[in-house]
Amino acid sequence: MNRKIKILSVSGGIRPTSSNALLVKEIQKWAPENVEISIYQGLATLPAFDDGPASETVNDWIRQLTEADGVLICSPEYAFGVPGALKNAIEWTVRSGELVNKPLALITAASSGDKAHAAWLQIFSAISSDIPPGGALLIPFIKTKFNEKGEVSDVAIKEAILKTVQALIQCIEQKASAADE
Ligand SMILES: Cc1cc2nc3c(=O)[nH]c(=O)nc-3n(C[C@H](O)[C@H](O)[C@H](O)COP(=O)(O)O)c2cc1C
């Protein structure tokens, strides 16, 4: 690719103290030279999916997805399932298909998170997103992985996150070179 790879990252947690919001900020800082990671900021303002005409807010979400080469989802588990705000955002894409064949990495970071992780894998498989091998990571006990400055202090977890992001980048590069042939 003769330009920077664009990754759109989305935190499924919109609480001011969300560990997943912290995580996407950390991952943004770790981006390699040839990769630009932006953070989607509109989750809290997206209207509930209603099958009506898309508002400007919805169009902006769709536009940011379309312009991205790949998507990185960092999601908590709430009430034994996927968080509603992020699920709603994904529902807006089902009709228009922006996530179909889209390179996507999934990090589920929660107290345990196994139920949300399994549910997200099923959802992204159903809508045919392209999660590459190594592109999905479950991080339990997420709150214990940060230091007081909000940095990921667990070395093994940082390494696992970097590998997951690298799997996404590789998937994007492979798609781009296949398209060039
Ligand atoms: C309303 C609420 C419900 C939660 N339910 C679960 C749950 O079912 N399973 C789990 O592993 N963690 C659960 N948690 C803990 C979150 O996973 C934890 O807050 C973690 O830091 C990730 O969420 P965050 O990005 O909002 O910080 C819940 C947290 C909140 C605020």
PDB file of C-alpha atoms and ligand atoms in Angstrom:
ATOM      1  CA  MET A   1       0.000   0.000   0.000  1.00  0.00           C
ATOM      2  CA  ASN A   2       1.475   3.381  -0.917  1.00  0.00           C
ATOM      3  CA  ARG A   3      -0.454   5.230   1.783  1.00  0.00           C
ATOM      4  CA  LYS A   4      -1.087   4.769   5.498  1.00  0.00           C
ATOM      5  CA  ILE A   5      -3.429   1.935   6.494  1.00  0.00           C
ATOM      6  CA  LYS A   6      -6.544   3.358   8.150  1.00  0.00           C
ATOM      7  CA  ILE A   7      -8.026   1.535  11.118  1.00  0.00           C
ATOM      8  CA  LEU A   8     -11.182   2.752  12.840  1.00  0.00           C
ATOM      9  CA  SER A   9     -11.288   1.688  16.479  1.00  0.00           C
ATOM     10  CA  VAL A  10     -14.491   1.581  18.473  1.00  0.00           C
ATOM     11  CA  SER A  11     -14.911   1.215  22.235  1.00  0.00           C
ATOM     12  CA  GLY A  12     -18.149  -0.494  23.182  1.00  0.00           C
ATOM     13  CA  GLY A  13     -17.914   1.157  26.599  1.00  0.00           C
ATOM     14  CA  ILE A  14     -19.024   4.792  26.674  1.00  0.00           C
ATOM     15  CA  ARG A  15     -18.743   5.355  30.429  1.00  0.00           C
ATOM     16  CA  PRO A  16     -16.143   8.042  31.232  1.00  0.00           C
ATOM     17  CA  THR A  17     -14.198   5.420  33.195  1.00  0.00           C
ATOM     18  CA  SER A  18     -14.537   2.652  30.594  1.00  0.00           C
ATOM     19  CA  SER A  19     -11.573   0.279  30.466  1.00  0.00           C
ATOM     20  CA  ASN A  20     -12.325  -0.308  26.795  1.00  0.00           C
ATOM     21  CA  ALA A  21     -12.163   3.425  26.064  1.00  0.00           C
ATOM     22  CA  LEU A  22      -8.757   3.452  27.806  1.00  0.00           C
ATOM     23  CA  LEU A  23      -7.702   0.450  25.766  1.00  0.00           C
ATOM     24  CA  VAL A  24      -8.446   2.031  22.373  1.00  0.00           C
ATOM     25  CA  LYS A  25      -6.482   5.148  23.430  1.00  0.00           C
ATOM     26  CA  GLU A  26      -3.513   2.964  24.354  1.00  0.00           C
ATOM     27  CA  ILE A  27      -3.690   0.968  21.115  1.00  0.00           C
ATOM     28  CA  GLN A  28      -3.848   4.212  19.118  1.00  0.00           C
ATOM     29  CA  LYS A  29      -0.505   5.228  20.660  1.00  0.00           C
ATOM     30  CA  TRP A  30       1.084   1.904  19.666  1.00  0.00           C
ATOM     31  CA  ALA A  31       0.211   2.192  15.963  1.00  0.00           C
ATOM     32  CA  PRO A  32       3.162   1.380  13.670  1.00  0.00           C
ATOM     33  CA  GLU A  33       4.471   4.150  11.365  1.00  0.00           C
ATOM     34  CA  ASN A  34       2.440   2.995   8.379  1.00  0.00           C
ATOM     35  CA  VAL A  35      -0.857   2.747  10.287  1.00  0.00           C
ATOM     36  CA  GLU A  36      -3.264   5.468  11.399  1.00  0.00           C
ATOM     37  CA  ILE A  37      -5.714   4.445  14.119  1.00  0.00           C
ATOM     38  CA  SER A  38      -8.661   6.774  14.658  1.00  0.00           C
ATOM     39  CA  ILE A  39     -11.215   6.436  17.429  1.00  0.00           C
ATOM     40  CA  TYR A  40     -14.953   6.571  16.689  1.00  0.00           C
ATOM     41  CA  GLN A  41     -16.494   9.118  19.048  1.00  0.00           C
ATOM     42  CA  GLY A  42     -20.190   8.992  18.136  1.00  0.00           C
ATOM     43  CA  LEU A  43     -21.470   5.834  19.796  1.00  0.00           C
ATOM     44  CA  ALA A  44     -23.410   7.648  22.532  1.00  0.00           C
ATOM     45  CA  THR A  45     -25.247   9.853  20.031  1.00  0.00           C
ATOM     46  CA  LEU A  46     -26.304   7.230  17.484  1.00  0.00           C
ATOM     47  CA  PRO A  47     -30.106   6.873  17.484  1.00  0.00           C
ATOM     48  CA  ALA A  48     -31.641   3.470  18.110  1.00  0.00           C
ATOM     49  CA  PHE A  49     -31.871   1.488  14.892  1.00  0.00           C
ATOM     50  CA  ASP A  50     -35.378   1.895  13.446  1.00  0.00           C
ATOM     51  CA  ASP A  51     -35.132   1.041   9.744  1.00  0.00           C
ATOM     52  CA  GLY A  52     -36.023   4.644   8.871  1.00  0.00           C
ATOM     53  CA  PRO A  53     -33.919   7.051   6.791  1.00  0.00           C
ATOM     54  CA  ALA A  54     -30.400   7.475   8.170  1.00  0.00           C
ATOM     55  CA  SER A  55     -29.716  10.712  10.088  1.00  0.00           C
ATOM     56  CA  GLU A  56     -26.488  12.720   9.723  1.00  0.00           C
ATOM     57  CA  THR A  57     -25.114  10.916  12.804  1.00  0.00           C
ATOM     58  CA  VAL A  58     -25.770   7.533  11.231  1.00  0.00           C
ATOM     59  CA  ASN A  59     -24.324   8.645   7.887  1.00  0.00           C
ATOM     60  CA  ASP A  60     -21.171   9.797   9.655  1.00  0.00           C
ATOM     61  CA  TRP A  61     -20.776   6.359  11.308  1.00  0.00           C
ATOM     62  CA  ILE A  62     -21.271   4.639   7.960  1.00  0.00           C
ATOM     63  CA  ARG A  63     -18.820   7.040   6.265  1.00  0.00           C
ATOM     64  CA  GLN A  64     -16.106   6.413   8.881  1.00  0.00           C
ATOM     65  CA  LEU A  65     -16.524   2.650   8.442  1.00  0.00           C
ATOM     66  CA  THR A  66     -16.405   2.926   4.654  1.00  0.00           C
ATOM     67  CA  GLU A  67     -13.228   5.032   4.724  1.00  0.00           C
ATOM     68  CA  ALA A  68     -11.457   2.594   7.076  1.00  0.00           C
ATOM     69  CA  ASP A  69      -9.396  -0.311   5.697  1.00  0.00           C
ATOM     70  CA  GLY A  70     -10.159  -2.249   8.848  1.00  0.00           C
ATOM     71  CA  VAL A  71     -12.039  -2.007  12.126  1.00  0.00           C
ATOM     72  CA  LEU A  72     -10.883  -2.713  15.678  1.00  0.00           C
ATOM     73  CA  ILE A  73     -13.630  -3.378  18.205  1.00  0.00           C
ATOM     74  CA  CYS A  74     -12.903  -3.234  21.954  1.00  0.00           C
ATOM     75  CA  SER A  75     -15.958  -4.367  23.832  1.00  0.00           C
ATOM     76  CA  PRO A  76     -16.968  -4.897  27.435  1.00  0.00           C
ATOM     77  CA  GLU A  77     -19.514  -7.456  28.556  1.00  0.00           C
ATOM     78  CA  TYR A  78     -22.555  -5.939  30.250  1.00  0.00           C
ATOM     79  CA  ALA A  79     -25.293  -7.990  31.917  1.00  0.00           C
ATOM     80  CA  PHE A  80     -23.915 -11.244  30.481  1.00  0.00           C
ATOM     81  CA  GLY A  81     -24.071 -10.032  26.897  1.00  0.00           C
ATOM     82  CA  VAL A  82     -22.809  -7.515  24.344  1.00  0.00           C
ATOM     83  CA  PRO A  83     -23.146  -3.800  25.250  1.00  0.00           C
ATOM     84  CA  GLY A  84     -26.330  -2.264  23.827  1.00  0.00           C
ATOM     85  CA  ALA A  85     -24.817   0.931  22.374  1.00  0.00           C
ATOM     86  CA  LEU A  86     -22.294  -0.980  20.258  1.00  0.00           C
ATOM     87  CA  LYS A  87     -24.815  -3.625  19.217  1.00  0.00           C
ATOM     88  CA  ASN A  88     -27.084  -0.776  18.057  1.00  0.00           C
ATOM     89  CA  ALA A  89     -24.243   0.704  15.983  1.00  0.00           C
ATOM     90  CA  ILE A  90     -23.647  -2.678  14.345  1.00  0.00           C
ATOM     91  CA  GLU A  91     -27.376  -3.043  13.615  1.00  0.00           C
ATOM     92  CA  TRP A  92     -27.193   0.163  11.513  1.00  0.00           C
ATOM     93  CA  THR A  93     -24.668  -1.568   9.230  1.00  0.00           C
ATOM     94  CA  VAL A  94     -26.658  -4.746   8.645  1.00  0.00           C
ATOM     95  CA  ARG A  95     -28.861  -3.263   5.901  1.00  0.00           C
ATOM     96  CA  SER A  96     -26.087  -1.332   4.132  1.00  0.00           C
ATOM     97  CA  GLY A  97     -23.342  -3.950   4.619  1.00  0.00           C
ATOM     98  CA  GLU A  98     -20.259  -1.857   5.487  1.00  0.00           C
ATOM     99  CA  LEU A  99     -18.847  -4.653   7.648  1.00  0.00           C
ATOM    100  CA  VAL A 100     -19.314  -7.408   5.057  1.00  0.00           C
ATOM    101  CA  ASN A 101     -15.823  -8.717   4.141  1.00  0.00           C
ATOM    102  CA  LYS A 102     -14.304  -5.914   6.236  1.00  0.00           C
ATOM    103  CA  PRO A 103     -11.090  -6.853   8.045  1.00  0.00           C
ATOM    104  CA  LEU A 104     -12.042  -6.696  11.717  1.00  0.00           C
ATOM    105  CA  ALA A 105     -10.288  -7.454  15.001  1.00  0.00           C
ATOM    106  CA  LEU A 106     -12.247  -8.086  18.173  1.00  0.00           C
ATOM    107  CA  ILE A 107     -10.975  -7.530  21.696  1.00  0.00           C
ATOM    108  CA  THR A 108     -13.421  -8.286  24.472  1.00  0.00           C
ATOM    109  CA  ALA A 109     -12.175  -6.835  27.756  1.00  0.00           C
ATOM    110  CA  ALA A 110     -14.286  -7.320  30.858  1.00  0.00           C
ATOM    111  CA  SER A 111     -14.355  -8.947  34.271  1.00  0.00           C
ATOM    112  CA  SER A 112     -14.838 -12.300  32.575  1.00  0.00           C
ATOM    113  CA  GLY A 113     -16.270 -11.431  29.132  1.00  0.00           C
ATOM    114  CA  ASP A 114     -16.629 -14.928  27.688  1.00  0.00           C
ATOM    115  CA  LYS A 115     -20.339 -14.572  26.884  1.00  0.00           C
ATOM    116  CA  ALA A 116     -19.979 -11.258  25.060  1.00  0.00           C
ATOM    117  CA  HIS A 117     -16.904 -12.534  23.207  1.00  0.00           C
ATOM    118  CA  ALA A 118     -18.759 -15.629  21.960  1.00  0.00           C
ATOM    119  CA  ALA A 119     -21.792 -13.523  21.022  1.00  0.00           C
ATOM    120  CA  TRP A 120     -19.670 -11.000  19.079  1.00  0.00           C
ATOM    121  CA  LEU A 121     -17.929 -13.796  17.173  1.00  0.00           C
ATOM    122  CA  GLN A 122     -21.326 -15.163  16.189  1.00  0.00           C
ATOM    123  CA  ILE A 123     -22.589 -11.704  15.183  1.00  0.00           C
ATOM    124  CA  PHE A 124     -19.534 -10.823  13.072  1.00  0.00           C
ATOM    125  CA  SER A 125     -19.600 -14.261  11.452  1.00  0.00           C
ATOM    126  CA  ALA A 126     -23.304 -13.794  10.636  1.00  0.00           C
ATOM    127  CA  ILE A 127     -22.638 -10.474   8.927  1.00  0.00           C
ATOM    128  CA  SER A 128     -19.540 -11.904   7.162  1.00  0.00           C
ATOM    129  CA  SER A 129     -16.923  -9.603   8.648  1.00  0.00           C
ATOM    130  CA  ASP A 130     -13.390 -10.829   8.012  1.00  0.00           C
ATOM    131  CA  ILE A 131     -11.861 -11.680  11.405  1.00  0.00           C
ATOM    132  CA  PRO A 132      -8.433 -13.125  10.501  1.00  0.00           C
ATOM    133  CA  PRO A 133      -6.730 -15.961  12.428  1.00  0.00           C
ATOM    134  CA  GLY A 134      -5.344 -14.369  15.599  1.00  0.00           C
ATOM    135  CA  GLY A 135      -7.714 -11.407  15.235  1.00  0.00           C
ATOM    136  CA  ALA A 136      -9.864 -12.103  18.301  1.00  0.00           C
ATOM    137  CA  LEU A 137      -8.727 -11.730  21.899  1.00  0.00           C
ATOM    138  CA  LEU A 138     -10.541 -12.135  25.213  1.00  0.00           C
ATOM    139  CA  ILE A 139      -9.048 -10.217  28.161  1.00  0.00           C
ATOM    140  CA  PRO A 140     -10.614 -11.144  31.510  1.00  0.00           C
ATOM    141  CA  PHE A 141      -9.960  -9.097  34.683  1.00  0.00           C
ATOM    142  CA  ILE A 142      -9.332  -6.057  32.489  1.00  0.00           C
ATOM    143  CA  LYS A 143      -9.308  -3.570  35.380  1.00  0.00           C
ATOM    144  CA  THR A 144      -6.168  -5.213  36.797  1.00  0.00           C
ATOM    145  CA  LYS A 145      -4.216  -4.717  33.557  1.00  0.00           C
ATOM    146  CA  PHE A 146      -3.728  -0.934  33.849  1.00  0.00           C
ATOM    147  CA  ASN A 147      -1.458   1.161  36.043  1.00  0.00           C
ATOM    148  CA  GLU A 148      -2.573   4.361  37.798  1.00  0.00           C
ATOM    149  CA  LYS A 149      -1.751   6.405  34.669  1.00  0.00           C
ATOM    150  CA  GLY A 150      -4.226   4.365  32.606  1.00  0.00           C
ATOM    151  CA  GLU A 151      -1.490   2.540  30.721  1.00  0.00           C
ATOM    152  CA  VAL A 152      -1.550  -1.198  30.044  1.00  0.00           C
ATOM    153  CA  SER A 153       0.993  -2.425  32.576  1.00  0.00           C
ATOM    154  CA  ASP A 154       0.621  -6.173  32.008  1.00  0.00           C
ATOM    155  CA  VAL A 155       3.398  -7.081  29.575  1.00  0.00           C
ATOM    156  CA  ALA A 156       1.823 -10.353  28.395  1.00  0.00           C
ATOM    157  CA  ILE A 157      -1.490  -8.614  27.707  1.00  0.00           C
ATOM    158  CA  LYS A 158       0.218  -5.792  25.808  1.00  0.00           C
ATOM    159  CA  GLU A 159       1.978  -8.388  23.670  1.00  0.00           C
ATOM    160  CA  ALA A 160      -1.293 -10.260  23.030  1.00  0.00           C
ATOM    161  CA  ILE A 161      -3.008  -7.005  22.022  1.00  0.00           C
ATOM    162  CA  LEU A 162      -0.166  -6.083  19.656  1.00  0.00           C
ATOM    163  CA  LYS A 163      -0.385  -9.531  18.034  1.00  0.00           C
ATOM    164  CA  THR A 164      -4.136  -9.124  17.562  1.00  0.00           C
ATOM    165  CA  VAL A 165      -3.692  -5.712  15.921  1.00  0.00           C
ATOM    166  CA  GLN A 166      -0.867  -7.122  13.777  1.00  0.00           C
ATOM    167  CA  ALA A 167      -3.195  -9.902  12.548  1.00  0.00           C
ATOM    168  CA  LEU A 168      -5.650  -7.185  11.483  1.00  0.00           C
ATOM    169  CA  ILE A 169      -2.934  -5.186   9.696  1.00  0.00           C
ATOM    170  CA  GLN A 170      -1.705  -8.294   7.876  1.00  0.00           C
ATOM    171  CA  CYS A 171      -5.254  -9.118   6.759  1.00  0.00           C
ATOM    172  CA  ILE A 172      -5.645  -5.564   5.373  1.00  0.00           C
ATOM    173  CA  GLU A 173      -2.308  -5.781   3.548  1.00  0.00           C
ATOM    174  CA  GLN A 174      -3.141  -9.173   2.041  1.00  0.00           C
ATOM    175  CA  LYS A 175      -6.494  -7.859   0.791  1.00  0.00           C
ATOM    176  CA  ALA A 176      -4.825  -4.800  -0.710  1.00  0.00           C
ATOM    177  CA  SER A 177      -2.170  -6.824  -2.540  1.00  0.00           C
ATOM    178  CA  ALA A 178      -4.789  -9.316  -3.815  1.00  0.00           C
ATOM    179  CA  ALA A 179      -6.796  -6.360  -5.174  1.00  0.00           C
ATOM    180  CA  ASP A 180      -3.676  -5.010  -6.946  1.00  0.00           C
ATOM    181  CA  GLU A 181      -3.050  -8.311  -8.797  1.00  0.00           C
TER     182      GLU A 181
HETATM  183  C1  LIG B   1     -23.624  -2.315  33.920  1.00  0.00           C
HETATM  184  C2  LIG B   1     -22.455  -3.253  33.975  1.00  0.00           C
HETATM  185  C3  LIG B   1     -22.647  -4.606  33.772  1.00  0.00           C
HETATM  186  C4  LIG B   1     -21.548  -5.482  33.758  1.00  0.00           C
HETATM  187  N1  LIG B   1     -21.756  -6.801  33.497  1.00  0.00           N
HETATM  188  C5  LIG B   1     -20.685  -7.627  33.326  1.00  0.00           C
HETATM  189  C6  LIG B   1     -20.866  -8.972  32.907  1.00  0.00           C
HETATM  190  O1  LIG B   1     -21.970  -9.453  32.708  1.00  0.00           O
HETATM  191  N2  LIG B   1     -19.755  -9.721  32.696  1.00  0.00           N
HETATM  192  C7  LIG B   1     -18.477  -9.240  32.889  1.00  0.00           C
HETATM  193  O2  LIG B   1     -17.523  -9.961  32.647  1.00  0.00           O
HETATM  194  N3  LIG B   1     -18.296  -7.966  33.311  1.00  0.00           N
HETATM  195  C8  LIG B   1     -19.359  -7.155  33.533  1.00  0.00           C
HETATM  196  N4  LIG B   1     -19.179  -5.846  33.924  1.00  0.00           N
HETATM  197  C9  LIG B   1     -17.851  -5.377  34.254  1.00  0.00           C
HETATM  198  C10 LIG B   1     -17.192  -4.797  33.039  1.00  0.00           C
HETATM  199  O3  LIG B   1     -16.812  -5.860  32.217  1.00  0.00           O
HETATM  200  C11 LIG B   1     -16.041  -3.970  33.519  1.00  0.00           C
HETATM  201  O4  LIG B   1     -16.567  -2.723  33.909  1.00  0.00           O
HETATM  202  C12 LIG B   1     -14.888  -3.805  32.542  1.00  0.00           C
HETATM  203  O5  LIG B   1     -14.073  -2.752  33.033  1.00  0.00           O
HETATM  204  C13 LIG B   1     -15.240  -3.501  31.085  1.00  0.00           C
HETATM  205  O6  LIG B   1     -16.225  -2.516  30.925  1.00  0.00           O
HETATM  206  P1  LIG B   1     -15.911  -0.963  30.673  1.00  0.00           P
HETATM  207  O7  LIG B   1     -15.264  -0.811  29.329  1.00  0.00           O
HETATM  208  O8  LIG B   1     -17.253  -0.272  30.750  1.00  0.00           O
HETATM  209  O9  LIG B   1     -14.989  -0.523  31.794  1.00  0.00           O
HETATM  210  C14 LIG B   1     -20.256  -4.973  33.978  1.00  0.00           C
HETATM  211  C15 LIG B   1     -20.077  -3.606  34.216  1.00  0.00           C
HETATM  212  C16 LIG B   1     -21.149  -2.747  34.200  1.00  0.00           C
HETATM  213  C17 LIG B   1     -20.929  -1.276  34.418  1.00  0.00           C
END
